[in-house]
Amino acid sequence: MPSTTYQPYKMEEVSKKELNTEAQKNIFGRIALNMSSNTVPGISSVQSSSMHDNKPNVLKVMKILLALVFAGWIFIWIIVPTSTYRYTWSPKLYADTNSTYFGRQGTNILIFAFPVMFIAVLGCIYLHLSKKNVHTGNRSSKFSSQMAAWKRPVLVRGPLGVVSGIELAFCLMFLALLVWCFWTYLSVSFSRLKIHGSEKVWQAKLDSVGLRFGLIGNLCLAFLFFPVTRGSSLLPLIGLTSDSCIKYHIWLGHIVMTLFSAHAICYIIYWASTNQIDEMIKWSKTDVANVPGELALLTGLVLWATTFPRIRRKMFELFYYTHHLYIAFLFFFMLHVGIGFFCMILPGVFLFMVDRYLRFLQSRTKVHLVSARLLPSEGIELNFSKNPGFSYNPLSIIFINVPSVSSLQWHPFTITSSSNLEPERLSVVIKKEGSWTQKLYRALSSHTNVDGLDISVEGPYSPITMNFMRYQSLVMISGGSGITPFISIIREFIHQSNTLNIETPNLVLICAFKNSMDLTMLDLLLPVSGNVSDLSRLNLRIEVYVTREKEAPINVAQTMIRTICFKPNPSQTPISPVLGPNSWLCLAAIISSSFIAFLILIGILQRFYIYPIDKNTGEIYSLSSRTVLNLLFMCLSIVVASTIPFLINKRRNMKDAKQIKSLDLPTPMTSPSSWYHCSDREMESLPQESLVKATKVHYGSRPDLKKSLLEIKEENVGVMTSGPTGMRHEVAAICSSGLASNLHYESISFSW
């Protein structure tokens, strides 16, 4: 009995009558045959309605508390370089907290690590309590002009990409913090400068400058891991996702490596000028160790060299593999500065390690790939089985690994399905780009591959809010595969209009494709399974531009989508939440319990092993040995605290998966294509008919984005763009030009 069913392309010669019949089965064919009579429905106005929910007072109190603690943590970094902290506060703090259980390390844990860990735990509780009151936006015409002004792009072109006013403000404040700290460090240091032996004044100042470069680099390193901690509560608290914060991680990474490189150069020059070049090969037992610092810098430079756009785009695999050198960088950095100093950046690293281990646990499970749809444009839609109770928001990201293609590579993709419209399916679209996707396409399109694929996933990672729902009109502009994030948005609006009977905003989708083969991407606007997916109740207008063809091709039969269905594999399970339905509470428990366990273990280590030897002098016991033991206890605490709830939830998921399989796996009788409800969606006429009526295709031209945007007269218009960099910059420039105050640019990121 075969395990897959293929719907091959119609490559044979067909009559005109047969051609018209085949054309009815896909959106591209129907658009081509109806070009002469295709009408574009007008956009009806949407009455403004208030959707604000009064949040409980406890949430407001929690939010204020979180803001105060974070402000206090930032204040600590501001005050640390001053002479008041160094000569007045610091000695008193160390005297009051220098216990036999933690030593001087305990002081840095208390003032630098504890506030952020408190925010992370309380933030999880806040997100759990507020997830039922997700604010989906207000389509009132009285949009906050003040907030809109802050969100407008102010930098469009340049090395930073599209930067909004609020992003620029925070960047300037962060740079001001760096300048303040560096200048204050130097002022305090130069005022008490000491000359040793034959050392000259400029050499002593160079020594001080080199040290301060390292201290400022450490400050940036404290923030470096927050943007890439995908499951953390810190980013959702301010309405961000790790995917949208990648650019902040990139900016911080460049600053960190610039400062650490300057730190190293200053010391090399200092050692060479003072005849102390042999310091480069010294590994101090109880002080800063130079050799691991040099090793950390070398690994960091190799990692840094592959992050520049030209190398990253042309040799992505090289970038991907060398980026794992961050493990070696952190390890040698800890040995270089010691665990006490490392505690200043501990929160970001600790939360990242918790998140990374949970992702590792999730990635060990093989998920069930239900079907794959191969597009004529060589794109792929993968449809996975999903736990019906697992929900996510539009614009969510999921990471996918296919061991048969590459056992190490993970690639992010935007989820195109709606968890409300398709409760048992999760879909992603992959464009054939690069060696990894080419191998995947060949594996799926090969007739010898009849047993399906083993696939692992991480995620999904969802934005907490859905700002795109607050507008009267929403304009979505895409180039090529940039349409993928908008598929999930349109499917969500289909659910709201058809199932919940909620009035939706006016929707305008402007797509630019290179050739007509890409028009089959529009088929993906309708899900392969799910509830009613009729588009007729949406105020939707689709403007499609095929830039490299002057007219519609005649042989539309070659644009059929090929569907491959896979039979269930007992070793594969539906995609389920890593920590269950109450994942935020579980994450709070994991973070708090692992951190407390870590403190207990290092307290026992210090009190009963190190203190009897060292007596808190820091001059006897090896600093490197202490650091390695602390790292070991940190890893042990995270592993134990994370594994237990994960295994409990995995057992629950396996029970649910058995129930899903027993209810949702019909035995093939006459046609294997009926497995897993894998019927041919192209045969359904009503949803396709509404999609055809909403679509207008323009051949041989590019969209006039400025004209299209300025023609929209509603007072509150959201503009989203996804695709090539040039297109995003053009749209951002139009929205920030001031020509139309009703246009509000919404920055999004997509992966395919």
Coordinates of N, CA, C and O in Angstrom, one line a residue, residues 153 477 705 709 719-721 726-736 745:
P153 N 8.8 55.9 10.6 CA 10.2 55.7 10.3 C 10.9 57.1 10.2 O 10.4 58.0 9.5
I477 N 1.8 45.1 1.5 CA 2.6 45.2 0.3 C 3.7 44.2 0.3 O 4.4 44.1 1.3
L705 N 3.6 52.4 -5.8 CA 3.2 52.4 -4.4 C 2.8 53.7 -3.8 O 1.9 53.8 -3.0
L709 N -0.9 54.2 -2.1 CA -1.0 54.6 -0.7 C -1.7 55.9 -0.5 O -2.6 56.1 0.4
V719 N 0.0 50.3 7.3 CA 0.8 49.9 6.1 C 1.8 48.9 6.6 O 2.7 49.2 7.4
M720 N 1.8 47.7 6.0 CA 2.8 46.7 6.3 C 3.4 46.3 5.0 O 2.8 46.2 4.0
T721 N 4.7 46.0 5.0 CA 5.4 45.6 3.8 C 6.4 44.5 4.2 O 6.9 44.4 5.3
G726 N 14.7 47.0 -0.9 CA 14.3 48.3 -1.6 C 12.9 48.6 -1.5 O 12.5 49.8 -1.3
M727 N 12.0 47.6 -1.6 CA 10.6 47.8 -1.4 C 10.2 48.3 0.0 O 9.4 49.2 0.1
R728 N 10.8 47.7 1.0 CA 10.5 48.1 2.4 C 11.0 49.5 2.6 O 10.3 50.3 3.3
H729 N 12.1 49.9 2.0 CA 12.6 51.3 2.2 C 11.7 52.3 1.5 O 11.5 53.4 2.0
E730 N 11.2 51.9 0.3 CA 10.4 52.8 -0.4 C 9.1 53.0 0.3 O 8.6 54.2 0.4
V731 N 8.4 52.0 0.8 CA 7.2 52.2 1.6 C 7.4 53.0 2.9 O 6.6 53.9 3.2
A732 N 8.5 52.7 3.6 CA 8.8 53.4 4.8 C 9.0 54.9 4.5 O 8.6 55.8 5.2
A733 N 9.7 55.2 3.4 CA 9.9 56.6 3.0 C 8.6 57.3 2.7 O 8.4 58.5 3.0
I734 N 7.7 56.6 2.0 CA 6.4 57.3 1.7 C 5.6 57.6 3.0 O 5.0 58.6 3.2
C735 N 5.6 56.6 3.9 CA 4.9 56.8 5.2 C 5.5 57.8 6.1 O 4.8 58.5 6.9
S736 N 6.8 58.1 6.0 CA 7.4 59.0 6.8 C 7.6 60.4 6.2 O 8.1 61.3 6.8
Y745 N 3.1 53.3 9.4 CA 3.9 52.2 9.0 C 4.1 51.2 10.2 O 4.4 51.5 11.3

